[in-house]
XYZ file of N, CA and C in Angstrom:
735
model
N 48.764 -12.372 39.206
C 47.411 -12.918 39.074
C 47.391 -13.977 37.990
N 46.999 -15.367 38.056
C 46.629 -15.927 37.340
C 45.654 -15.732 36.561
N 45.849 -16.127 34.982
C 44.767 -15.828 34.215
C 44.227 -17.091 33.424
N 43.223 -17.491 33.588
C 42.381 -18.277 32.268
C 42.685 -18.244 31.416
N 43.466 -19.376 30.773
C 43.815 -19.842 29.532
C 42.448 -20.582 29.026
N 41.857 -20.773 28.071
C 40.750 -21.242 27.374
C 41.277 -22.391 26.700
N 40.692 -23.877 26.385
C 41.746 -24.244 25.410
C 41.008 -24.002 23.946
N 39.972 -23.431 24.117
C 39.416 -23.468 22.375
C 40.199 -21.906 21.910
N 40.004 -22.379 20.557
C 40.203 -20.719 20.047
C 39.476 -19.964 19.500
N 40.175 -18.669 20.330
C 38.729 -17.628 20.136
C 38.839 -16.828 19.594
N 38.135 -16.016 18.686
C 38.451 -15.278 17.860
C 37.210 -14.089 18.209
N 37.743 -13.042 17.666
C 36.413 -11.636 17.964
C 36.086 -11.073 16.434
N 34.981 -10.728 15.577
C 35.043 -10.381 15.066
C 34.124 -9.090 15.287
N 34.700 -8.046 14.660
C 33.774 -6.745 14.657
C 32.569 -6.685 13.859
N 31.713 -5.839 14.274
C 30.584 -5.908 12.833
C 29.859 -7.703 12.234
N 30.246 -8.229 13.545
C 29.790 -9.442 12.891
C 27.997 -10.174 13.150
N 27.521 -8.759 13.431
C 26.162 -9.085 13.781
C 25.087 -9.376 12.497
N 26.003 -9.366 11.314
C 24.645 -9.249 9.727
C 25.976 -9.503 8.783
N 25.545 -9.651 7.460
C 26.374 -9.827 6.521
C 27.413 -10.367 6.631
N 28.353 -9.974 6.203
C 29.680 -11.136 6.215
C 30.518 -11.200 7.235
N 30.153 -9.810 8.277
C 30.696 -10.512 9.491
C 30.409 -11.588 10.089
N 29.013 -11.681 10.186
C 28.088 -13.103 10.554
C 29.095 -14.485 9.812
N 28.762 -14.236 8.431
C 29.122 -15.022 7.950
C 30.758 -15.624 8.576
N 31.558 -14.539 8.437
C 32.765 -15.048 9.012
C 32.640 -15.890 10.340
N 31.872 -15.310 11.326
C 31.737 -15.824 12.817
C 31.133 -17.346 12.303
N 30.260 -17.345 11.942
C 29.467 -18.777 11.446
C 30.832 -19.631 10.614
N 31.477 -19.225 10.074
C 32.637 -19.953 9.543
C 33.887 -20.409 10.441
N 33.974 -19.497 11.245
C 35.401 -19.807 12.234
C 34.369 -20.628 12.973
N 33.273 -20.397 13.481
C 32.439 -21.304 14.708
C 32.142 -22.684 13.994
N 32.104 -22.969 13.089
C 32.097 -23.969 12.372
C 32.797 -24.740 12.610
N 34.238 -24.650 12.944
C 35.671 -25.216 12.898
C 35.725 -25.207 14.417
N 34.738 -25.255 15.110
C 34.809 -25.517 17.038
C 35.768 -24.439 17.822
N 35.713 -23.190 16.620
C 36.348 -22.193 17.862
C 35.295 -21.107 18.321
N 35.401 -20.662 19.523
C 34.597 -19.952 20.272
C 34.552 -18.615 19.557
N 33.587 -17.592 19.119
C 33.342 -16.773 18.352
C 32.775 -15.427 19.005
N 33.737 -14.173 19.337
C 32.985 -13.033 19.837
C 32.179 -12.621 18.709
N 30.899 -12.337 18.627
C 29.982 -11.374 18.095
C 30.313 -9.688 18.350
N 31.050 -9.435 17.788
C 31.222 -7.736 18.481
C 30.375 -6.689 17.459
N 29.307 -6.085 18.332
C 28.238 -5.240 17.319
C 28.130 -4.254 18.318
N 27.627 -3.094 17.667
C 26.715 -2.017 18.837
C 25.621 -2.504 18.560
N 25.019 -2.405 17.908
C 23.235 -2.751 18.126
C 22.711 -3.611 19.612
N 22.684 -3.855 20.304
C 22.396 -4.866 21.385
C 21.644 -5.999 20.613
N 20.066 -5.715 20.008
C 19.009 -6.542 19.545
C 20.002 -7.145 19.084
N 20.446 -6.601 17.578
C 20.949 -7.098 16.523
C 22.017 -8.577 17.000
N 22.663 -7.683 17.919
C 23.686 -8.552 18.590
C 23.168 -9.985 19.252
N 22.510 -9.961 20.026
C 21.955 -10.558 20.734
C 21.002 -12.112 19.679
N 20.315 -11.172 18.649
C 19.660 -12.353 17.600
C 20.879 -13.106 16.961
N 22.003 -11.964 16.609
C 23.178 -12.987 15.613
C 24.036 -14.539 16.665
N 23.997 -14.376 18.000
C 24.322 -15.478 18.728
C 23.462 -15.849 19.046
N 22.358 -15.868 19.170
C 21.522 -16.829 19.543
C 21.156 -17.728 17.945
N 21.343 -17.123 16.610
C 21.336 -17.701 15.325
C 22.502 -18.566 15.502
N 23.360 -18.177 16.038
C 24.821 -19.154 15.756
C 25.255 -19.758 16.841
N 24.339 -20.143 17.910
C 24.563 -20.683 19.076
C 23.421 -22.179 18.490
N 22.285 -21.701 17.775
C 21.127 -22.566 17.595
C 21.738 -23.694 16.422
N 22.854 -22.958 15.557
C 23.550 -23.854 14.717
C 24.306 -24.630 15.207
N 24.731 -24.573 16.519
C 25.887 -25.044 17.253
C 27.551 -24.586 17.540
N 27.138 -23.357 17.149
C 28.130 -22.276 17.204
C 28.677 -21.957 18.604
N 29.714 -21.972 19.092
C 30.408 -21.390 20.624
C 30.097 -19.809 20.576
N 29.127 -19.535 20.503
C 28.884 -18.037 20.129
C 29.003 -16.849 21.580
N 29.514 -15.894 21.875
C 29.076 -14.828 22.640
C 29.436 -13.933 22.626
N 28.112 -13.185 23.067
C 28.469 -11.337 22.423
C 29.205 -10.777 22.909
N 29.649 -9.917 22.177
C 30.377 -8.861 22.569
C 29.959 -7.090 22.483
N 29.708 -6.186 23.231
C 29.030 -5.153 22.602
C 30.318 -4.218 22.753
N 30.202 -3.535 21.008
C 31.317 -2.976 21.435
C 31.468 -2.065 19.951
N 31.630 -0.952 20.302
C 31.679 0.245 19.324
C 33.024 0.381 19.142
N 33.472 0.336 17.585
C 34.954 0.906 17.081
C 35.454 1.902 17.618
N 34.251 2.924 17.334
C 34.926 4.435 17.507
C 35.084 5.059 18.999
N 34.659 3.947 19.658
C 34.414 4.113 21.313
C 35.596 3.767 22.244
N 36.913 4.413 22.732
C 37.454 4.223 23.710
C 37.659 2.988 24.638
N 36.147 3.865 25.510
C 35.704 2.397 26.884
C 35.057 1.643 26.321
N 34.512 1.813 25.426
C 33.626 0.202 24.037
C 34.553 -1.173 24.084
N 36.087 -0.236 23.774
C 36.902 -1.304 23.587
C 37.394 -1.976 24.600
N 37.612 -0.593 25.742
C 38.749 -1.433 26.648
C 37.483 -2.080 27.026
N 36.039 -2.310 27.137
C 35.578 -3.488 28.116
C 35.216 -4.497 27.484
N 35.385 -4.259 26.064
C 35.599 -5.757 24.965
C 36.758 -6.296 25.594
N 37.773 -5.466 25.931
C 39.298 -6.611 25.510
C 39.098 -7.445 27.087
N 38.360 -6.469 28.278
C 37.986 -6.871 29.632
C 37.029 -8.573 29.419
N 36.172 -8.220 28.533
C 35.239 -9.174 28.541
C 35.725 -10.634 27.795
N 36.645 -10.324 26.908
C 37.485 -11.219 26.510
C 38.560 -11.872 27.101
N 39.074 -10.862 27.943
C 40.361 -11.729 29.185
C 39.606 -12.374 30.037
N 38.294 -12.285 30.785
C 38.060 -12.849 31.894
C 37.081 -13.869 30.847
N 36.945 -14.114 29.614
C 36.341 -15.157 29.505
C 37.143 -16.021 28.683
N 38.244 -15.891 28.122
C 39.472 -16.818 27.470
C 40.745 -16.657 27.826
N 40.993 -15.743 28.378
C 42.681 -15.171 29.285
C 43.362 -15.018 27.922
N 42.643 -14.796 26.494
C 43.653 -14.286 25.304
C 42.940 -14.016 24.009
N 43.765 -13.894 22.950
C 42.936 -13.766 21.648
C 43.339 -14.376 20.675
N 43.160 -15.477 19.701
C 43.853 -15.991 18.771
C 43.799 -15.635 17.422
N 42.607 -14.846 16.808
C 42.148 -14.239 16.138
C 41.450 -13.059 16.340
N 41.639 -12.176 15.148
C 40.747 -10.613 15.713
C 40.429 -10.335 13.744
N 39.366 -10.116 14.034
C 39.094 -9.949 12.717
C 38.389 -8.440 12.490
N 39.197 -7.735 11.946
C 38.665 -5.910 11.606
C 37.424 -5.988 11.076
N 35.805 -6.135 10.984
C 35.222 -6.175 9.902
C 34.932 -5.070 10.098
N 34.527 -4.115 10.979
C 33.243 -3.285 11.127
C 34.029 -2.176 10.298
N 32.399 -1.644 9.640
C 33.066 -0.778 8.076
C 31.975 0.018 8.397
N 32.053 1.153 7.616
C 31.119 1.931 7.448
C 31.516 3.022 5.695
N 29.904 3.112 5.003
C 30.392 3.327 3.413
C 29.729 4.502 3.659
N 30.220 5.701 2.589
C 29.312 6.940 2.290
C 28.770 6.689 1.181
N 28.044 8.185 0.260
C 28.016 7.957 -0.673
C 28.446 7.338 -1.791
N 27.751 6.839 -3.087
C 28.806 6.318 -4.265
C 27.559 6.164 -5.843
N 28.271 6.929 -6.430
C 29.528 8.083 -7.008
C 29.969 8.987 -5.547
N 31.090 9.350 -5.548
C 30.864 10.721 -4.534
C 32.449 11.333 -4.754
N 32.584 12.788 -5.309
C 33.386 13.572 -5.622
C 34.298 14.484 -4.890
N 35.323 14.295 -4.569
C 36.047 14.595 -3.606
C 35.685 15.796 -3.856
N 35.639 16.790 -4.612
C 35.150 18.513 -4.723
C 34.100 18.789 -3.999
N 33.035 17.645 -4.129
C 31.911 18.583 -3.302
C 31.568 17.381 -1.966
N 32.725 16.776 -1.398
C 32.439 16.001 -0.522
C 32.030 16.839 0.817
N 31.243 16.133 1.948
C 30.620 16.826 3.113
C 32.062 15.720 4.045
N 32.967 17.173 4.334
C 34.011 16.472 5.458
C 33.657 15.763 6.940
N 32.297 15.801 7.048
C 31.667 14.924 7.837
C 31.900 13.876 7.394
N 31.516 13.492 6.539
C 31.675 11.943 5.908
C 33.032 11.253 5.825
N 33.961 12.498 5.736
C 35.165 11.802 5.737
C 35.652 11.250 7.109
N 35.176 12.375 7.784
C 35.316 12.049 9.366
C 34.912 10.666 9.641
N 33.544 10.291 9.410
C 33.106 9.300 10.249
C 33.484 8.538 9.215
N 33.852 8.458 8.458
C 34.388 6.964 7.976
C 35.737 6.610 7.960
N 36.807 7.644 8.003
C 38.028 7.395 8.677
C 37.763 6.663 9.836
N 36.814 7.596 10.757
C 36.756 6.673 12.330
C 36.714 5.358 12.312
N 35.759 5.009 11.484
C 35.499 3.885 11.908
C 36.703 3.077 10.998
N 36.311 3.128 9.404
C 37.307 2.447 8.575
C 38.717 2.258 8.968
N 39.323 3.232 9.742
C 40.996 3.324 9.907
C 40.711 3.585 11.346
N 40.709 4.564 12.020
C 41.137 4.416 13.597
C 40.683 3.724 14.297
N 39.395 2.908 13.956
C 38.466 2.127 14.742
C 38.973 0.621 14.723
N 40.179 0.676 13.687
C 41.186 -0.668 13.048
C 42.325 -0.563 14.191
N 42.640 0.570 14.030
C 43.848 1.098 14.943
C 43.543 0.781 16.361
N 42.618 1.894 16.732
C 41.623 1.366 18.225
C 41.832 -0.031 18.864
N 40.968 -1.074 18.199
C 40.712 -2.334 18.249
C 41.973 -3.034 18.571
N 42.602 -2.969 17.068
C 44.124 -4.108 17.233
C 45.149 -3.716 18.783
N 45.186 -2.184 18.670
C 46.064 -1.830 19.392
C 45.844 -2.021 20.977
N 44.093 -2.517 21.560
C 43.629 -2.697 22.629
C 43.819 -4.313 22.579
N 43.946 -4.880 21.634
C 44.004 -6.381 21.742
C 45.049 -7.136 21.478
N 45.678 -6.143 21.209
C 47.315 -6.749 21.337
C 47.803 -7.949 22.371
N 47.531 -7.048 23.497
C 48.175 -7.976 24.570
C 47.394 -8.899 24.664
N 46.511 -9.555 24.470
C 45.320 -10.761 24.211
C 46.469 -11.701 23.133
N 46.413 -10.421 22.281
C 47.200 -11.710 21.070
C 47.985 -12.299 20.827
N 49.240 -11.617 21.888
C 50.296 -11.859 22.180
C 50.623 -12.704 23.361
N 49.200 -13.298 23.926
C 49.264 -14.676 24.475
C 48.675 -15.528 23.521
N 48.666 -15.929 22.542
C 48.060 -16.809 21.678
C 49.156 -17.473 21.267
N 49.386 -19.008 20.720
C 50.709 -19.572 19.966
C 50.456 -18.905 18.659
N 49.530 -19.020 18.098
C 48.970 -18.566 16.673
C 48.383 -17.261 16.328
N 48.741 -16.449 16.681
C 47.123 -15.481 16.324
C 47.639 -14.392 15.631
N 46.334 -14.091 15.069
C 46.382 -13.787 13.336
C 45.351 -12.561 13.478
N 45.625 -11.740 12.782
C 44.547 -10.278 12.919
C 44.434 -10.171 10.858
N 43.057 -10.284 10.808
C 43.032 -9.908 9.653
C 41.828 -8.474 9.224
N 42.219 -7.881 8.245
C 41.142 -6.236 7.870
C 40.710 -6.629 7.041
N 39.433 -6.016 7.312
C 38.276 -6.309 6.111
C 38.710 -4.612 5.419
N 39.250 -5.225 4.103
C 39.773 -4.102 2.968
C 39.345 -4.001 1.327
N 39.049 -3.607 0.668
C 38.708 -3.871 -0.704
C 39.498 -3.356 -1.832
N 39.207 -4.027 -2.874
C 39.941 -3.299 -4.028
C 39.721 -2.447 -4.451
N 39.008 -1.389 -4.319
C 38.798 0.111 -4.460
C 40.150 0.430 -3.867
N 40.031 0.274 -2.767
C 41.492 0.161 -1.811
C 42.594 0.504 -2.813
N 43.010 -0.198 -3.587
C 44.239 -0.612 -4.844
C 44.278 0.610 -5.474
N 45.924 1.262 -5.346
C 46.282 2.316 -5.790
C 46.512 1.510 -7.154
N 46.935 0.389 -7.570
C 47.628 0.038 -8.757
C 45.926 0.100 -9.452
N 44.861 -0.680 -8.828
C 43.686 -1.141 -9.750
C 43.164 0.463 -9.868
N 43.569 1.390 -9.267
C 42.579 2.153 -9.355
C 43.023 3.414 -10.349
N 44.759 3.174 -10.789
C 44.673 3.506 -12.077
C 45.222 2.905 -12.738
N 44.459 1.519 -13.163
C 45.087 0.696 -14.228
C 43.599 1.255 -15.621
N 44.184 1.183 -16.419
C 43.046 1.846 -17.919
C 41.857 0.182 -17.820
N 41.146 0.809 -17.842
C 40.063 -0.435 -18.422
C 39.603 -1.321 -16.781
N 40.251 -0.906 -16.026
C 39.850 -1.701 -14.542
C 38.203 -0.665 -13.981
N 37.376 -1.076 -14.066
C 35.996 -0.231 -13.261
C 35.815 -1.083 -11.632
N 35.734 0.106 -10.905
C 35.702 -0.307 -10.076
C 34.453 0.503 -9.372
N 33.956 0.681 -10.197
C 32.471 1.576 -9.530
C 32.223 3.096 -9.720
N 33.214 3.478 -10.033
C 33.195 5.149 -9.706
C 34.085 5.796 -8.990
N 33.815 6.975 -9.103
C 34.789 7.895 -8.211
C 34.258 8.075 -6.589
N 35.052 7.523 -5.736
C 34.879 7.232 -4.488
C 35.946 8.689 -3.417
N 34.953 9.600 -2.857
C 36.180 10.390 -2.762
C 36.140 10.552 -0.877
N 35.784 9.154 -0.129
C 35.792 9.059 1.106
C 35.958 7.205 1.206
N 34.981 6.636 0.757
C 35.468 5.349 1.050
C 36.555 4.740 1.110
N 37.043 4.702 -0.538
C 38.099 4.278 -1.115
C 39.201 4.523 -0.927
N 39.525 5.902 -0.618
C 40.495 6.461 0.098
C 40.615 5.902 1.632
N 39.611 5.379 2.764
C 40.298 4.919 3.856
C 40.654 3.424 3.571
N 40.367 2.581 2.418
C 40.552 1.300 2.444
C 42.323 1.383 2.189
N 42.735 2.324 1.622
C 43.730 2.094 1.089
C 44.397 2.919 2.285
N 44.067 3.924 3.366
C 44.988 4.227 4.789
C 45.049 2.843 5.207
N 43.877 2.044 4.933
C 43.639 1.220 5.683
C 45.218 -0.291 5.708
N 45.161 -0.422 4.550
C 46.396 -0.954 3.637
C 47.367 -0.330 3.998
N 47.740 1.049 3.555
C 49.089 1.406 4.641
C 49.108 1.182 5.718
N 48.245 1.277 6.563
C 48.642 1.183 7.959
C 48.747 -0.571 8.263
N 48.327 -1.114 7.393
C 48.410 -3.146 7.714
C 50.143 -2.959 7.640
N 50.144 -2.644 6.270
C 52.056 -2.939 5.904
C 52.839 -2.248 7.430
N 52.667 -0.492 8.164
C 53.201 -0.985 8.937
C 53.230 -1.885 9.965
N 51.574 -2.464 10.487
C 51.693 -3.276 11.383
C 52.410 -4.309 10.956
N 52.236 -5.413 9.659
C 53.387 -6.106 9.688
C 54.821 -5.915 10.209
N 55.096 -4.672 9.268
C 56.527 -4.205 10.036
C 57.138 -4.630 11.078
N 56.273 -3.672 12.063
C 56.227 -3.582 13.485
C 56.140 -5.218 14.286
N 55.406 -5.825 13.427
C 55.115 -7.103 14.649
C 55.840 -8.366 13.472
N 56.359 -7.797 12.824
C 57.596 -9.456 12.526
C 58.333 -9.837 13.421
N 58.514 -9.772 14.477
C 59.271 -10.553 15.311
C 58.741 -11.336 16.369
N 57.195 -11.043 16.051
C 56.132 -11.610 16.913
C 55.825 -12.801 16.066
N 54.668 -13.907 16.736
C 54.379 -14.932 15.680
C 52.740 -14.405 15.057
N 52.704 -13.026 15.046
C 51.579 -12.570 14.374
C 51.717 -12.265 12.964
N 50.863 -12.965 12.151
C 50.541 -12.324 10.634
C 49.275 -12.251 10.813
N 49.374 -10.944 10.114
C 48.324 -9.690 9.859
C 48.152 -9.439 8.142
N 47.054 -9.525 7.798
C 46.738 -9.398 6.497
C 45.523 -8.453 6.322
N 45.033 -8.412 4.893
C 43.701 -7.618 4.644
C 43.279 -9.012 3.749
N 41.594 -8.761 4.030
C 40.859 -9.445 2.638
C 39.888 -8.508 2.101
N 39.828 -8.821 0.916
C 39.089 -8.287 -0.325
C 37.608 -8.973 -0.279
N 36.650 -9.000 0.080
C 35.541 -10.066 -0.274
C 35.297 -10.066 -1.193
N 35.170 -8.827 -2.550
C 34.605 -8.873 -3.750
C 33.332 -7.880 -3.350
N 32.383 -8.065 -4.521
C 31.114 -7.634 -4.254
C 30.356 -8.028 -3.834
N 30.070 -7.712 -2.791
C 29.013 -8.567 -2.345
C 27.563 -7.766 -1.363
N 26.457 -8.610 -1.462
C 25.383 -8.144 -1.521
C 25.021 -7.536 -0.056
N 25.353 -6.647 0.419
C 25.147 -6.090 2.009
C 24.405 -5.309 1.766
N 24.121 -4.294 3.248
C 23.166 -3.236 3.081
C 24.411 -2.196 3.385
N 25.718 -2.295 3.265
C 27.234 -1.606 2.652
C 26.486 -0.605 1.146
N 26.165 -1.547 0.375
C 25.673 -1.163 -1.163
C 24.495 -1.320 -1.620
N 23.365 -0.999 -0.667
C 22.346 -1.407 -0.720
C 21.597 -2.638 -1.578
N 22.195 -4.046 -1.237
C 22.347 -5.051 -1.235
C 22.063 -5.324 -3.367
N 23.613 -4.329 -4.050
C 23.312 -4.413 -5.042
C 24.911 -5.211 -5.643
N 25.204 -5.800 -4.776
C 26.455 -6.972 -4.896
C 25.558 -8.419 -5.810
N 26.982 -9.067 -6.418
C 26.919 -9.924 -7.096
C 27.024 -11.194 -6.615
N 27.752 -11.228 -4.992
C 28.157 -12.463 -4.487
C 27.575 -12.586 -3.323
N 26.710 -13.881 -2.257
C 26.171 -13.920 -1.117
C 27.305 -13.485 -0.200
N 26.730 -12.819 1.119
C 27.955 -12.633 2.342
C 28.797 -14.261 2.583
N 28.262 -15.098 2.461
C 28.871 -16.281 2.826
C 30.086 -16.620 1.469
N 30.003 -15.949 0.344
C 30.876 -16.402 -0.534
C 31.882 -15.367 -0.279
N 31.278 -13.942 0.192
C 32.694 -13.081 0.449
C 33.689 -13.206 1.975
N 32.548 -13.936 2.909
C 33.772 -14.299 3.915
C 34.855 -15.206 3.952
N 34.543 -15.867 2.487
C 35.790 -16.858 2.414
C 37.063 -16.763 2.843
N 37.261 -15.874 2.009
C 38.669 -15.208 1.937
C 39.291 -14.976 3.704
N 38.498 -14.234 3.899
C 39.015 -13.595 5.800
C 39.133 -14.816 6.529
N 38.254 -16.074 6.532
C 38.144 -16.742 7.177
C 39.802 -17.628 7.034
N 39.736 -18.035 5.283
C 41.134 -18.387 5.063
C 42.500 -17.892 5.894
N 42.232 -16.707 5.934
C 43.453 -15.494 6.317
C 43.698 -15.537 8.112
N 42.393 -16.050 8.737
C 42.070 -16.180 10.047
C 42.985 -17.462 10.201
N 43.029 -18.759 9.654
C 43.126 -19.485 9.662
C 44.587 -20.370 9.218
N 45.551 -19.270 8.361
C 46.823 -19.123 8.033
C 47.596 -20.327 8.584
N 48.517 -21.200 8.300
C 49.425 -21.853 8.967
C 50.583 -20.613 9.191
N 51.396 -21.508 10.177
C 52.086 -20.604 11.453
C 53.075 -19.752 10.106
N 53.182 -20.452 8.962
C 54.689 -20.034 8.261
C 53.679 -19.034 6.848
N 52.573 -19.149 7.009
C 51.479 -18.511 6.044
C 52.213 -16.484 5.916
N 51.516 -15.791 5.044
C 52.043 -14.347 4.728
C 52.037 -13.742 5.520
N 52.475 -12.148 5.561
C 52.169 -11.526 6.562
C 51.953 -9.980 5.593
N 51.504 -9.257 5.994
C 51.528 -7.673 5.614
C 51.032 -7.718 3.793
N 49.848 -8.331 3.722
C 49.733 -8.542 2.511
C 47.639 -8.019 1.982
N 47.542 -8.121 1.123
C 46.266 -7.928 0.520
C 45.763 -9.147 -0.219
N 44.616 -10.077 -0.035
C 44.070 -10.719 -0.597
C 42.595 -10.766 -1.069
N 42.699 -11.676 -1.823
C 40.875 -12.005 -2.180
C 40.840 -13.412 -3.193
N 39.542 -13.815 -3.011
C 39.596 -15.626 -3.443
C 40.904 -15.970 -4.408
N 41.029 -14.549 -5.789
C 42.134 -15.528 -6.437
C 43.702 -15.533 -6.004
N 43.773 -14.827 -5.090
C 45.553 -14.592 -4.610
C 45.691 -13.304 -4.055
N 46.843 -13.000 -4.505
C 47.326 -11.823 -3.405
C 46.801 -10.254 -4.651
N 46.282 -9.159 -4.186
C 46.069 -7.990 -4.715
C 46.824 -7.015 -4.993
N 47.674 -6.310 -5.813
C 48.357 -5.565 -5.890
C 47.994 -4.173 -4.744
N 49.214 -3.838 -4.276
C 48.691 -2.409 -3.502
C 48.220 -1.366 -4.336
């Protein structure tokens, strides 16, 4: 069967219906590549491309739940029959628990659903869009990861990083192991795979008590989206360079 090659490039981002997923989509669409919106909300979904279609954005939705199976396979469906590939895939969709929150008296619900989404819903995704990506000359998968994440920052003396996080913080950093092995695994491919750090920034993640707009923290991902062919691979970043694990 012949398949539709697209010649723009398209990229999907998760969670990109508000905050810095938006922002990211509005940034790659900026640069004339075609931009999946991938959200569950429908409304939500539906207002964020028609916002970034009205800017002049190649915008279209995608509906599609992390933690969902058939969510995905009819994302990766809706993406082959409308570009025949993937050149970018961008992990954003996150989900935060409490914070302070104490691994002693944590509710293992919470750990649950934020593994899901934070780490298997990463796993899920990449691993359904593989074969998309692996028709691309270029394509680049980057995770939305933070420095809480950082086993080194998180016991270096004098580094604050908010508190004791005893569900979040802990999947940013599965999240980080599991990038290093995908590098591993796909060096022989022309895929680099990275994480970005946005910083703090003002979402309804932290009940919008960040220091930096979503548009200053998608920098970074967008950079990482955007990599030349000989650019890093299996690495952690944020605006000033690379992050210690």
């Amino acid at each position: 069967m012949l398949v539709f090659m697209s010649e723009k490039t398209t990229a999907l981002i998760t969670g990109a219906n508000k905050g810095i997923g938006y922002e990211i989509a509005a940034g790659l669409g900026a640069r004339g590549w075609s931009v999946g919106v991938g959200a569950r909300d429908e409304q939500r979904r539906k207002d964020a491309v028609a916002k970034l279609r009205a800017a002049g954005v190649d915008a279209f939705g995608v509906p599609l739940d992390v933690t969902d199976d058939g969510s995905v396979a009819a994302a990766v469906q809706l993406i082959e029959e409308r570009a025949g590939r993937l050149d970018v895939l961008v992990n954003n969709a996150g989900v935060a628990g409490g914070w302070p929150e104490e691994p002693t008296t944590i509710d293992l619900e919470t750990v649950r659903r934020l593994l899901e989404t934070n780490v298997l819903g990463v796993i899920r995704v990449t691993n359904a869009m593989l074969p998309l990506l692996l028709r691309s000359a270029h394509p680049r998968i980057v995770n939305q990861s933070s420095h809480v994440g950082s086993l080194t920052l998180q016991t270096t003396p004098g580094v604050d990083l908010g508190g004791i996080s005893g569900a979040y913080a802990p999947t940013k950093t599965y999240l980080n192991a599991v990038t290093i092995q995908y590098a591993k695994e796909l060096s022989g491919t022309k895929i680099l795979i990275n994480n970005a750090c946005p910083g703090y920034v003002a979402t309804d993640l932290n009940g919008f008590s960040g220091t930096q707009t979503p548009e200053q923290g998608a920098a970074i991902a967008i950079r990482l989206a955007t990599l030349p062919d000989d650019g890093p691979t299996g690495q952690l970043f944020d605006d000033s360079g690379v992050v210690p694990w």
